[in-house]
Amino acid sequence: MNYYSDYIGKMAEELSRLPGIGPKSATRLAYHIINMPKDQVKILTDSITDARENVRYCKCCFNLTDSELCPVCRNEKRDKTQIMVVENPRDMAAYEKTGKYNGVYHVLHGAMSPMLGIGPEDIKLKELIIRLQGDVKELIIATNSSLEGEATAMYISKLVKPTGILVTRIASGVPVGGDLEYIDEITLLRAFEGRVTL
Amino acid sequence: MNYYSDYIGKMAEELSRLPGIGPKSATRLAYHIINMPKDQVKILTDSITDARENVRYCKCCFNLTDSELCPVCRNEKRDKTQIMVVENPRDMAAYEKTGKYNGVYHVLHGAMSPMLGIGPEDIKLKELIIRLQGDVKELIIATNSSLEGEATAMYISKLVKPTGILVTRIASGVPVGGDLEYIDEITLLRAFEGRVTL
């Protein structure tokens, strides 16, 4: 791409490093930003810098937050004896949106993957084990239903079961509103295996 | 969306103002940026700020450039008597990529649109007319083949023809490699009307 401006080229190059932004979108974004009012550009870059500088991990559940404890861990009404393990803050936000879960969370920031060389020490697992020494009745494993998520779930389950804490896994099956003919075989099989009496 | 961090919320909001980035992609990007190394985030924001601060219009053709004149206008080998009028710098870059055009350009930075209240005075048209007082033999109108682009082409053509300068319009028709059955009727009609003898 011929930019006639090294500055635009550099900006497009940096933007194209972001996930889901290819060279063409990066160019479009770069030209758009060049035409934005200067104060608007400053608001954009400041919002990025401020977030990167000020956001940190909740010291209890490792959710991303602005203060020492995240709003969920700070909330006295939440049931601290029930911990849901998720892979990342977005998964946690997804469960929070349901508005029906009253326990707390633990964010692993990843899942184990022997293929990518990600072991138990590379995710926030040690920190989870330390939390379990407190008063915890149930550990709900809500890692993704992927190879890595399942492997992580199995690993945690084996590690925690001997402590006597109830370890559960979120159900796997046909999504609500899903059309059977478009659903993959593994999901169909899981839904069959996990069938419940009506 | 529940972010647990006002900083992430603010960043996602600002990112979602960019074209082609919806609330979901903005959230993904925001979480990705939070996990990027700090120096990498600084490189990204600096590249945006530097570009916005330093990029300006070429004083001849209004292309975006880092210096007074853009590389095309600076190039002594380019034919200054042939001017191609385009709507924006991306269109100019597209023609430059062909590597076959040896004239210079004029970037309008938009097209006339009565619907949106964009008149001749809102695009770089006055500046084009001033340029035409120099030694210009041909004006090639390469505005888009949209309603606005066509209206702008007609307007410029009527304005310039009395000066005796040759005014041409890039051909409209079936794109190379295009499958006729998927091409809209107006393009097919244009291709028919613009048919050439073999």
Coordinates of C-alpha atoms in Angstrom, one line a residue:
Chain A
M1 CA 0.0 0.0 0.0
N2 CA 1.3 3.4 -1.1
Y3 CA 0.5 6.0 1.6
Y4 CA 2.5 9.2 0.6
S5 CA 2.9 9.7 4.3
D6 CA 5.1 7.6 6.5
Y7 CA 3.0 8.6 9.5
I8 CA -0.2 7.2 8.0
G9 CA 1.7 4.0 7.0
K10 CA 3.1 3.6 10.5
M11 CA -0.4 4.1 12.1
A12 CA -2.0 1.7 9.7
E13 CA 0.8 -0.9 10.4
E14 CA 0.2 -0.6 14.2
L15 CA -3.6 -0.8 13.8
S16 CA -3.3 -3.9 11.7
R17 CA -1.6 -5.7 14.6
L18 CA -4.9 -5.6 16.5
P19 CA -7.0 -8.7 16.3
G20 CA -9.6 -8.7 13.5
I21 CA -8.1 -5.7 11.8
G22 CA -6.5 -6.5 8.4
P23 CA -4.4 -4.2 6.3
K24 CA -7.4 -2.9 4.4
S25 CA -9.5 -2.0 7.5
A26 CA -6.3 -0.6 9.1
T27 CA -5.9 1.8 6.1
R28 CA -9.6 2.8 6.3
L29 CA -9.3 3.5 10.0
A30 CA -6.0 5.4 9.6
Y31 CA -7.6 7.7 6.9
H32 CA -10.7 8.1 9.1
I33 CA -8.5 9.1 12.1
I34 CA -6.6 11.6 10.0
N35 CA -9.9 13.4 9.3
M36 CA -11.1 13.3 12.9
P37 CA -11.0 16.5 15.0
K38 CA -7.7 16.7 16.9
D39 CA -9.4 16.8 20.3
Q40 CA -11.4 13.6 19.4
V41 CA -8.2 11.9 18.5
K42 CA -6.7 12.9 21.8
I43 CA -9.8 11.5 23.7
L44 CA -9.3 8.2 21.8
T45 CA -5.6 7.9 22.5
D46 CA -6.0 9.0 26.1
S47 CA -8.7 6.4 26.7
I48 CA -6.3 3.7 25.5
T49 CA -3.4 5.0 27.6
D50 CA -5.5 5.5 30.7
A51 CA -7.0 2.1 30.5
R52 CA -3.6 0.4 30.0
E53 CA -2.1 2.4 32.8
N54 CA -4.9 2.1 35.4
V55 CA -6.6 -1.2 34.9
R56 CA -5.3 -4.0 37.1
Y57 CA -6.3 -7.5 38.3
C58 CA -8.7 -7.8 41.2
K59 CA -6.5 -9.2 43.9
C60 CA -9.1 -11.8 44.8
C61 CA -10.5 -13.1 41.5
F62 CA -8.2 -11.6 38.9
N63 CA -11.0 -9.9 37.0
L64 CA -9.9 -6.7 35.4
T65 CA -10.8 -3.7 37.5
D66 CA -9.9 -0.1 38.4
S67 CA -9.6 -0.7 42.2
E68 CA -8.0 -3.3 44.5
L69 CA -11.1 -5.5 44.5
C70 CA -13.6 -5.8 41.6
P71 CA -17.3 -4.9 42.1
V72 CA -18.3 -8.5 42.4
C73 CA -15.7 -9.4 45.1
R74 CA -16.5 -6.1 46.9
N75 CA -20.3 -6.9 46.9
E76 CA -21.2 -8.3 50.3
K77 CA -24.4 -9.8 49.0
R78 CA -22.5 -12.2 46.7
D79 CA -22.0 -15.8 48.0
K80 CA -18.3 -16.2 48.5
T81 CA -18.6 -19.9 49.0
Q82 CA -19.5 -20.5 45.4
I83 CA -16.7 -19.8 42.9
M84 CA -17.1 -20.0 39.1
V85 CA -13.9 -20.5 37.2
V86 CA -13.8 -18.8 33.8
E87 CA -11.0 -18.4 31.2
N88 CA -11.2 -14.6 30.8
P89 CA -13.0 -11.4 31.9
R90 CA -15.3 -11.5 28.9
D91 CA -16.6 -14.9 29.9
M92 CA -17.3 -13.5 33.3
A93 CA -19.1 -10.5 31.9
A94 CA -21.2 -12.9 29.8
Y95 CA -22.3 -14.8 32.9
E96 CA -22.9 -11.6 34.8
K97 CA -25.3 -10.5 32.0
T98 CA -27.6 -13.4 32.9
G99 CA -28.1 -11.7 36.3
K100 CA -28.9 -15.0 37.9
Y101 CA -25.6 -16.1 39.3
N102 CA -25.0 -14.9 42.8
G103 CA -21.6 -16.4 43.6
V104 CA -18.1 -15.1 42.8
Y105 CA -15.6 -15.8 40.1
H106 CA -12.1 -16.8 39.4
V107 CA -10.5 -15.6 36.1
L108 CA -7.7 -18.0 34.9
H109 CA -6.6 -15.7 32.1
G110 CA -6.2 -18.5 29.6
A111 CA -6.6 -22.3 29.4
M112 CA -4.0 -25.0 29.5
S113 CA -2.8 -26.0 26.0
P114 CA 0.0 -28.5 25.6
M115 CA 0.0 -27.6 21.9
L116 CA 0.9 -24.0 22.6
G117 CA 3.1 -24.9 25.6
I118 CA 0.6 -23.3 28.1
G119 CA 0.8 -25.3 31.4
P120 CA -0.9 -25.0 34.8
E121 CA 1.7 -22.5 35.9
D122 CA 0.9 -20.1 33.1
I123 CA -2.7 -19.5 34.2
K124 CA -4.0 -18.2 37.5
L125 CA -4.4 -21.7 38.9
K126 CA -2.0 -21.5 41.9
E127 CA -4.1 -18.5 43.1
L128 CA -7.3 -20.5 42.8
I129 CA -5.9 -23.3 44.9
I130 CA -4.9 -20.7 47.6
R131 CA -8.5 -19.3 47.5
L132 CA -9.9 -22.8 48.0
Q133 CA -8.3 -22.9 51.5
G134 CA -11.0 -20.5 52.6
D135 CA -14.7 -21.4 53.1
V136 CA -15.7 -22.7 49.7
K137 CA -18.6 -25.1 49.1
E138 CA -18.7 -25.3 45.3
L139 CA -16.4 -24.8 42.4
I140 CA -18.2 -24.4 39.1
I141 CA -15.9 -24.9 36.1
A142 CA -17.1 -22.7 33.3
T143 CA -14.1 -22.9 31.0
N144 CA -14.9 -23.0 27.3
S145 CA -16.2 -26.2 25.6
S146 CA -13.0 -26.4 23.5
L147 CA -10.1 -28.9 23.7
E148 CA -8.1 -26.5 25.9
G149 CA -11.1 -25.6 28.1
E150 CA -12.0 -29.3 28.6
A151 CA -8.4 -30.2 29.5
T152 CA -8.3 -27.4 32.0
A153 CA -11.6 -28.4 33.5
M154 CA -10.4 -32.0 33.9
Y155 CA -7.1 -30.9 35.4
I156 CA -8.7 -28.6 38.0
S157 CA -11.4 -31.2 38.8
K158 CA -8.7 -33.9 39.6
L159 CA -6.7 -31.3 41.6
V160 CA -9.7 -30.1 43.7
K161 CA -11.8 -33.2 44.3
P162 CA -9.6 -34.7 47.0
T163 CA -10.2 -31.6 49.1
G164 CA -13.9 -32.5 49.4
I165 CA -15.2 -29.3 47.7
L166 CA -18.0 -30.0 45.3
V167 CA -16.7 -29.5 41.7
T168 CA -19.3 -29.0 39.0
R169 CA -19.1 -28.3 35.2
I170 CA -21.5 -26.1 33.3
A171 CA -23.8 -28.2 31.0
S172 CA -22.8 -28.9 27.4
G173 CA -25.6 -29.4 24.9
V174 CA -27.8 -27.8 22.2
P175 CA -28.0 -24.0 22.5
V176 CA -31.4 -22.6 23.1
G177 CA -33.0 -21.7 19.8
G178 CA -30.5 -23.9 18.0
D179 CA -31.6 -25.9 15.0
L180 CA -30.5 -29.5 15.4
E181 CA -29.6 -30.0 11.7
Y182 CA -27.0 -27.2 11.9
I183 CA -25.4 -28.5 15.1
D184 CA -22.1 -30.5 15.1
E185 CA -22.1 -34.2 16.0
I186 CA -20.0 -33.7 19.2
T187 CA -22.5 -31.2 20.6
L188 CA -25.4 -33.5 19.6
L189 CA -23.7 -36.4 21.4
R190 CA -23.1 -34.3 24.5
A191 CA -26.7 -33.2 24.6
F192 CA -27.7 -36.9 24.3
E193 CA -25.3 -38.0 27.0
G194 CA -26.4 -35.2 29.3
R195 CA -30.2 -35.8 28.8
V196 CA -32.4 -35.2 31.9
T197 CA -35.7 -36.8 33.0
L198 CA -38.7 -34.7 32.3
Chain B
M1 CA -22.0 -4.3 28.6
N2 CA -20.7 -4.6 32.1
Y3 CA -17.0 -3.9 32.2
Y4 CA -16.0 -3.7 36.0
S5 CA -13.6 -1.0 34.9
D6 CA -14.7 2.5 33.8
Y7 CA -11.4 2.8 31.9
I8 CA -12.1 -0.3 29.7
G9 CA -15.7 0.9 29.2
K10 CA -14.4 4.3 28.1
M11 CA -11.8 2.8 25.8
A12 CA -14.4 0.5 24.2
E13 CA -16.8 3.4 23.7
E14 CA -14.2 5.5 21.9
L15 CA -13.1 2.5 19.8
S16 CA -16.7 1.8 18.8
R17 CA -16.9 5.3 17.3
L18 CA -14.5 4.2 14.6
P19 CA -16.0 3.0 11.3
G20 CA -16.6 -0.7 11.0
I21 CA -16.0 -1.3 14.7
G22 CA -19.2 -2.3 16.6
P23 CA -19.6 -2.6 20.4
K24 CA -18.6 -6.3 20.4
S25 CA -15.4 -5.7 18.4
A26 CA -14.6 -2.7 20.5
T27 CA -14.8 -4.8 23.6
R28 CA -12.6 -7.5 22.1
L29 CA -10.1 -4.8 21.1
A30 CA -10.2 -3.1 24.5
Y31 CA -9.4 -6.4 26.3
H32 CA -6.7 -7.2 23.8
I33 CA -5.1 -3.8 24.4
I34 CA -5.2 -4.2 28.2
N35 CA -3.1 -7.4 27.7
M36 CA -0.6 -5.8 25.4
P37 CA 2.8 -4.8 26.7
K38 CA 2.8 -1.2 27.8
D39 CA 5.5 -0.1 25.3
Q40 CA 3.5 -1.7 22.5
V41 CA 0.5 0.3 23.6
K42 CA 2.6 3.5 23.6
I43 CA 3.8 2.7 20.1
L44 CA 0.2 2.4 18.9
T45 CA -1.1 5.6 20.5
D46 CA 2.0 7.5 19.5
S47 CA 1.6 6.4 15.9
I48 CA -2.0 7.7 16.0
T49 CA -1.0 11.1 17.6
D50 CA 2.0 11.6 15.4
A51 CA 0.0 11.0 12.2
R52 CA -2.8 13.3 13.3
E53 CA -0.3 16.0 14.2
N54 CA 2.0 15.8 11.3
V55 CA 0.0 14.8 8.2
R56 CA -1.2 17.6 6.1
Y57 CA -2.6 18.3 2.7
C58 CA -0.2 18.6 -0.3
K59 CA -0.5 22.3 -1.2
C60 CA -0.9 21.4 -4.9
C61 CA -3.2 18.4 -5.1
F62 CA -4.6 18.1 -1.5
N63 CA -3.3 14.5 -1.1
L64 CA -2.3 13.7 2.5
T65 CA 1.4 14.0 2.9
D66 CA 4.2 14.6 5.5
S67 CA 5.8 17.5 3.5
E68 CA 4.6 20.6 1.6
L69 CA 4.2 18.7 -1.7
C70 CA 3.3 15.1 -2.0
P71 CA 5.7 12.6 -3.7
V72 CA 3.6 12.7 -6.9
C73 CA 3.5 16.5 -7.2
R74 CA 7.3 16.6 -6.3
N75 CA 8.1 14.0 -9.0
E76 CA 9.5 15.9 -12.0
K77 CA 8.8 13.0 -14.3
R78 CA 5.0 13.2 -13.8
D79 CA 3.0 14.9 -16.5
K80 CA 1.6 18.0 -14.8
T81 CA -0.7 18.8 -17.8
Q82 CA -2.8 15.7 -17.1
I83 CA -4.9 15.9 -13.8
M84 CA -7.0 13.1 -12.5
V85 CA -9.7 14.2 -10.1
V86 CA -10.5 11.7 -7.3
E87 CA -12.7 11.9 -4.2
N88 CA -10.2 10.9 -1.6
P89 CA -6.6 9.8 -1.0
R90 CA -7.5 6.1 -1.0
D91 CA -8.9 6.4 -4.5
M92 CA -5.6 8.1 -5.5
A93 CA -3.6 5.3 -3.9
A94 CA -5.7 2.7 -5.8
Y95 CA -4.9 4.4 -9.2
E96 CA -1.2 4.7 -8.2
K97 CA -1.1 1.0 -7.5
T98 CA -1.8 0.3 -11.2
G99 CA 1.6 2.0 -11.9
K100 CA 0.4 3.0 -15.4
Y101 CA -0.8 6.6 -14.8
N102 CA 1.9 9.2 -15.3
G103 CA -0.2 12.4 -14.7
V104 CA -0.9 14.1 -11.4
Y105 CA -4.0 14.2 -9.2
H106 CA -6.4 16.5 -7.5
V107 CA -8.1 15.2 -4.3
L108 CA -11.6 16.7 -3.7
H109 CA -12.0 15.3 -0.2
G110 CA -15.6 14.3 -0.8
A111 CA -18.3 14.5 -3.5
M112 CA -21.2 16.9 -3.9
S113 CA -24.4 15.6 -2.2
P114 CA -27.5 17.8 -2.1
M115 CA -29.0 15.1 0.2
L116 CA -26.3 15.6 2.8
G117 CA -26.0 19.4 2.1
I118 CA -22.5 19.1 0.6
G119 CA -22.1 21.7 -2.1
P120 CA -19.3 22.7 -4.4
E121 CA -17.8 24.9 -1.8
D122 CA -17.4 22.0 0.7
I123 CA -15.0 20.1 -1.5
K124 CA -11.6 21.2 -2.9
L125 CA -13.2 22.5 -6.2
K126 CA -12.2 26.1 -6.0
E127 CA -8.6 24.9 -5.7
L128 CA -9.0 22.8 -8.8
I129 CA -10.3 25.7 -10.8
I130 CA -7.2 27.8 -9.8
R131 CA -4.9 24.9 -10.8
L132 CA -6.6 24.8 -14.3
Q133 CA -5.3 28.3 -15.0
G134 CA -1.9 26.8 -15.4
D135 CA -0.8 24.6 -18.4
V136 CA -3.4 21.7 -18.2
K137 CA -4.4 19.7 -21.3
E138 CA -6.6 17.0 -19.8
L139 CA -8.8 16.7 -16.8
I140 CA -9.8 13.0 -16.0
I141 CA -12.7 12.8 -13.7
A142 CA -12.3 9.7 -11.6
T143 CA -15.0 10.3 -8.9
N144 CA -16.9 7.2 -7.8
S145 CA -19.6 5.7 -9.9
S146 CA -22.2 6.6 -7.2
L147 CA -25.0 9.2 -7.4
E148 CA -22.8 11.8 -5.6
G149 CA -19.7 10.9 -7.7
E150 CA -21.7 11.2 -10.9
A151 CA -23.3 14.5 -9.9
T152 CA -19.8 15.9 -9.0
A153 CA -18.4 14.7 -12.4
M154 CA -21.3 16.4 -14.3
Y155 CA -20.8 19.6 -12.3
I156 CA -17.0 19.8 -12.9
S157 CA -17.5 18.9 -16.5
K158 CA -19.9 21.8 -17.1
L159 CA -17.7 24.2 -15.2
V160 CA -14.5 23.3 -17.1
K161 CA -15.6 22.6 -20.6
P162 CA -15.9 26.3 -21.6
T163 CA -12.2 26.7 -20.8
G164 CA -11.3 24.4 -23.7
I165 CA -9.5 21.9 -21.5
L166 CA -10.3 18.3 -22.5
V167 CA -12.5 16.8 -19.8
T168 CA -12.8 12.9 -19.7
R169 CA -14.5 10.5 -17.4
I170 CA -13.1 7.0 -16.5
A171 CA -15.1 4.2 -18.1
S172 CA -18.0 2.5 -16.3
G173 CA -18.8 -1.1 -17.1
V174 CA -18.3 -4.7 -16.1
P175 CA -15.3 -5.2 -13.8
V176 CA -12.6 -7.6 -15.1
G177 CA -13.3 -11.1 -13.9
G178 CA -16.8 -10.1 -13.0
D179 CA -19.5 -12.7 -13.6
L180 CA -22.4 -11.1 -15.6
E181 CA -25.1 -12.8 -13.6
Y182 CA -24.0 -11.2 -10.4
I183 CA -23.7 -7.7 -11.8
D184 CA -26.5 -5.1 -11.2
E185 CA -28.6 -3.9 -14.1
I186 CA -27.3 -0.3 -14.1
T187 CA -23.7 -1.5 -14.5
L188 CA -24.8 -3.9 -17.3
L189 CA -26.6 -1.1 -19.0
R190 CA -23.6 1.2 -18.7
A191 CA -21.4 -1.5 -20.1
F192 CA -23.8 -1.9 -23.1
E193 CA -24.0 1.9 -23.7
G194 CA -20.2 2.2 -23.5
R195 CA -19.5 -0.7 -25.9
V196 CA -16.5 -0.4 -28.1
T197 CA -15.8 -1.7 -31.6
L198 CA -13.4 -4.7 -31.7

